[in-house]
Short mmCIF file of C-alpha atoms in Angstrom, two decimals:
data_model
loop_
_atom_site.label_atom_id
_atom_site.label_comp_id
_atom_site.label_asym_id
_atom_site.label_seq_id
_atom_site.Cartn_x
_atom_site.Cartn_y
_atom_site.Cartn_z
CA UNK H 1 -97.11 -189.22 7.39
CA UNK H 2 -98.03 -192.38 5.22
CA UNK H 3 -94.58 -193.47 4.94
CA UNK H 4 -94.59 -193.20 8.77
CA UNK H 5 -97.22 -195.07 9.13
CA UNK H 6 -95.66 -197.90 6.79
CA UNK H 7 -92.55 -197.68 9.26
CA UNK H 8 -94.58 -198.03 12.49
CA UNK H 9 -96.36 -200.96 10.79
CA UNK H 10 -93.22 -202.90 9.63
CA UNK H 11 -91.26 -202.16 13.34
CA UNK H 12 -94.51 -203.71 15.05
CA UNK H 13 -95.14 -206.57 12.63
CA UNK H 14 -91.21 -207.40 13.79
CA UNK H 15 -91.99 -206.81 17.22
CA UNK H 16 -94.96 -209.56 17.21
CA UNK H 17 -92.58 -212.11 15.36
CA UNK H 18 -90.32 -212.06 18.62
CA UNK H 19 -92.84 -211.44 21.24
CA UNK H 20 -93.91 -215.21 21.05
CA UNK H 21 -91.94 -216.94 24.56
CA UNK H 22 -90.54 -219.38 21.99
CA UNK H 23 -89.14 -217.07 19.30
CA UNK H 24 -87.81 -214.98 21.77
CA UNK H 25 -85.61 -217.37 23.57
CA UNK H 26 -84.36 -218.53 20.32
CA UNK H 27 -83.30 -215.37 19.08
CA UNK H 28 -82.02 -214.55 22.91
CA UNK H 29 -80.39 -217.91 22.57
CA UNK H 30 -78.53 -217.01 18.71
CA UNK H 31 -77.56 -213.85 20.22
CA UNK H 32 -75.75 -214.76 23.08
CA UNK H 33 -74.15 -217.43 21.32
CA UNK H 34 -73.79 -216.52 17.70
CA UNK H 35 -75.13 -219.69 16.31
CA UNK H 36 -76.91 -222.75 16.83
CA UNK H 37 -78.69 -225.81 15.35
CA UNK H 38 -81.97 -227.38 16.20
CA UNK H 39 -80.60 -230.13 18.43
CA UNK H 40 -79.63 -228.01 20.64
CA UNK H 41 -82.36 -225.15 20.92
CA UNK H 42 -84.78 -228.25 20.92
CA UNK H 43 -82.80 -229.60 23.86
CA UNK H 44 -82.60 -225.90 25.82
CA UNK H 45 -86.20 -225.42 24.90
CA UNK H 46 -87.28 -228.81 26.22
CA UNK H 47 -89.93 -228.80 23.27
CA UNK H 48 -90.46 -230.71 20.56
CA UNK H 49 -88.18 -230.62 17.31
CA UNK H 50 -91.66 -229.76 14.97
CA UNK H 51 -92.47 -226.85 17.61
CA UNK H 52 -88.57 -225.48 17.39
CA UNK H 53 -88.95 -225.66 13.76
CA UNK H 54 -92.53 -223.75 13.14
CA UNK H 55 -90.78 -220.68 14.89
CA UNK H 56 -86.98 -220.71 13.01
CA UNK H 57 -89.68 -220.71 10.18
CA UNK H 58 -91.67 -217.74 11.14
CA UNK H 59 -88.27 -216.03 11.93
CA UNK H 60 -87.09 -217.22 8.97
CA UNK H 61 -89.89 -215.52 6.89
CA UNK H 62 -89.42 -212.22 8.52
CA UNK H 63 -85.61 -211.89 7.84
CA UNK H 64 -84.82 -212.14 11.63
CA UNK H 65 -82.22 -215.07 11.41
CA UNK H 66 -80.65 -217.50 8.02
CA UNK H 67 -80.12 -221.17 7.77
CA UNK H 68 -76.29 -222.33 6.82
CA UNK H 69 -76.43 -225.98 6.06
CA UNK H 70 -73.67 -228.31 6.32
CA UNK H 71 -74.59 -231.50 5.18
CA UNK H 72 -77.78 -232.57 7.05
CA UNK H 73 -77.48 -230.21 9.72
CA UNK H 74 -78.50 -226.30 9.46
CA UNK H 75 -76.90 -223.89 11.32
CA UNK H 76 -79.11 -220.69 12.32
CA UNK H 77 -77.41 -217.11 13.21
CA UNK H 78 -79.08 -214.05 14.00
CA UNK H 79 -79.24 -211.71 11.30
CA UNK H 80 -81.18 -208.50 12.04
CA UNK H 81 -79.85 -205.57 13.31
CA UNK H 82 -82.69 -203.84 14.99
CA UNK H 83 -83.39 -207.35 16.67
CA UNK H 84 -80.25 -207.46 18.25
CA UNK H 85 -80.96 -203.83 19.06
CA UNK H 86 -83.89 -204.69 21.01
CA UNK H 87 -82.10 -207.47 22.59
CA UNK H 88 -79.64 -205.58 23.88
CA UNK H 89 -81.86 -203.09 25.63
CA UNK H 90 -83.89 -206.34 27.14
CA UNK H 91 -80.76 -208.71 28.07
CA UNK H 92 -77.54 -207.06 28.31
CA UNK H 93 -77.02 -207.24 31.90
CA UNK H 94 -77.77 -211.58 31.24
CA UNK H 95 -75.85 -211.46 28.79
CA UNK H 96 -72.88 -209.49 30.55
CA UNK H 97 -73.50 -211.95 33.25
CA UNK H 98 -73.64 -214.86 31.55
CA UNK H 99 -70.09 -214.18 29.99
CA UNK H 100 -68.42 -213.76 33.27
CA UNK H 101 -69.61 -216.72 34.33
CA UNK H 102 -68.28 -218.63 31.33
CA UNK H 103 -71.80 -219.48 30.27
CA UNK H 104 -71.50 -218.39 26.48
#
């Protein structure tokens, strides 16, 4: 039951990382499209560039998505399964929909 417990704790701990507005339309955003840089989720987001930043960090730190850099520019991808998981049960008619509208 304790390693249950551990499990539950871990899955809702992930669960907060994405359920900020923010976080989730980046990782939304990295799904649907595979990868991205700042410029652009700061420009989709219509936030600042330190604001876009604090969250890649805080999904950073929880394994969600990883950094590629090239040169001065980083490159972010979605990296966890179960968050693409959860995604899928959320967005996949969007996302269906945004494919056969060419919006990927």
């Amino acid at each position: 039951m304790i390693l249950d417990l551990k499990s539950l704790e871990e899955t809702a701990e992930l669960l907060k990382v994405i359920a900020h507005p923010v976080r989730l339309c980046i990782v939304r955003g990295l799904w649907r499209n595979g990868c991205c840089n700042v410029t652009h989720m700061q420009n989709c987001l219509d936030v600042p560039q330190s604001t876009v930043s604090q969250h890649l960090g805080k999904l950073r730190q929880a394994g969600i998505i990883e950094g590629e850099r090239n040169g001065l520019e980083i490159t972010y991808k979605l990296t966890d399964e179960r968050v693409k998981a959860i995604l899928c049960c959320l967005f996949s008619d969007t996302k269906d929909n945004s494919r056969k509208e060419g919006n990927d």
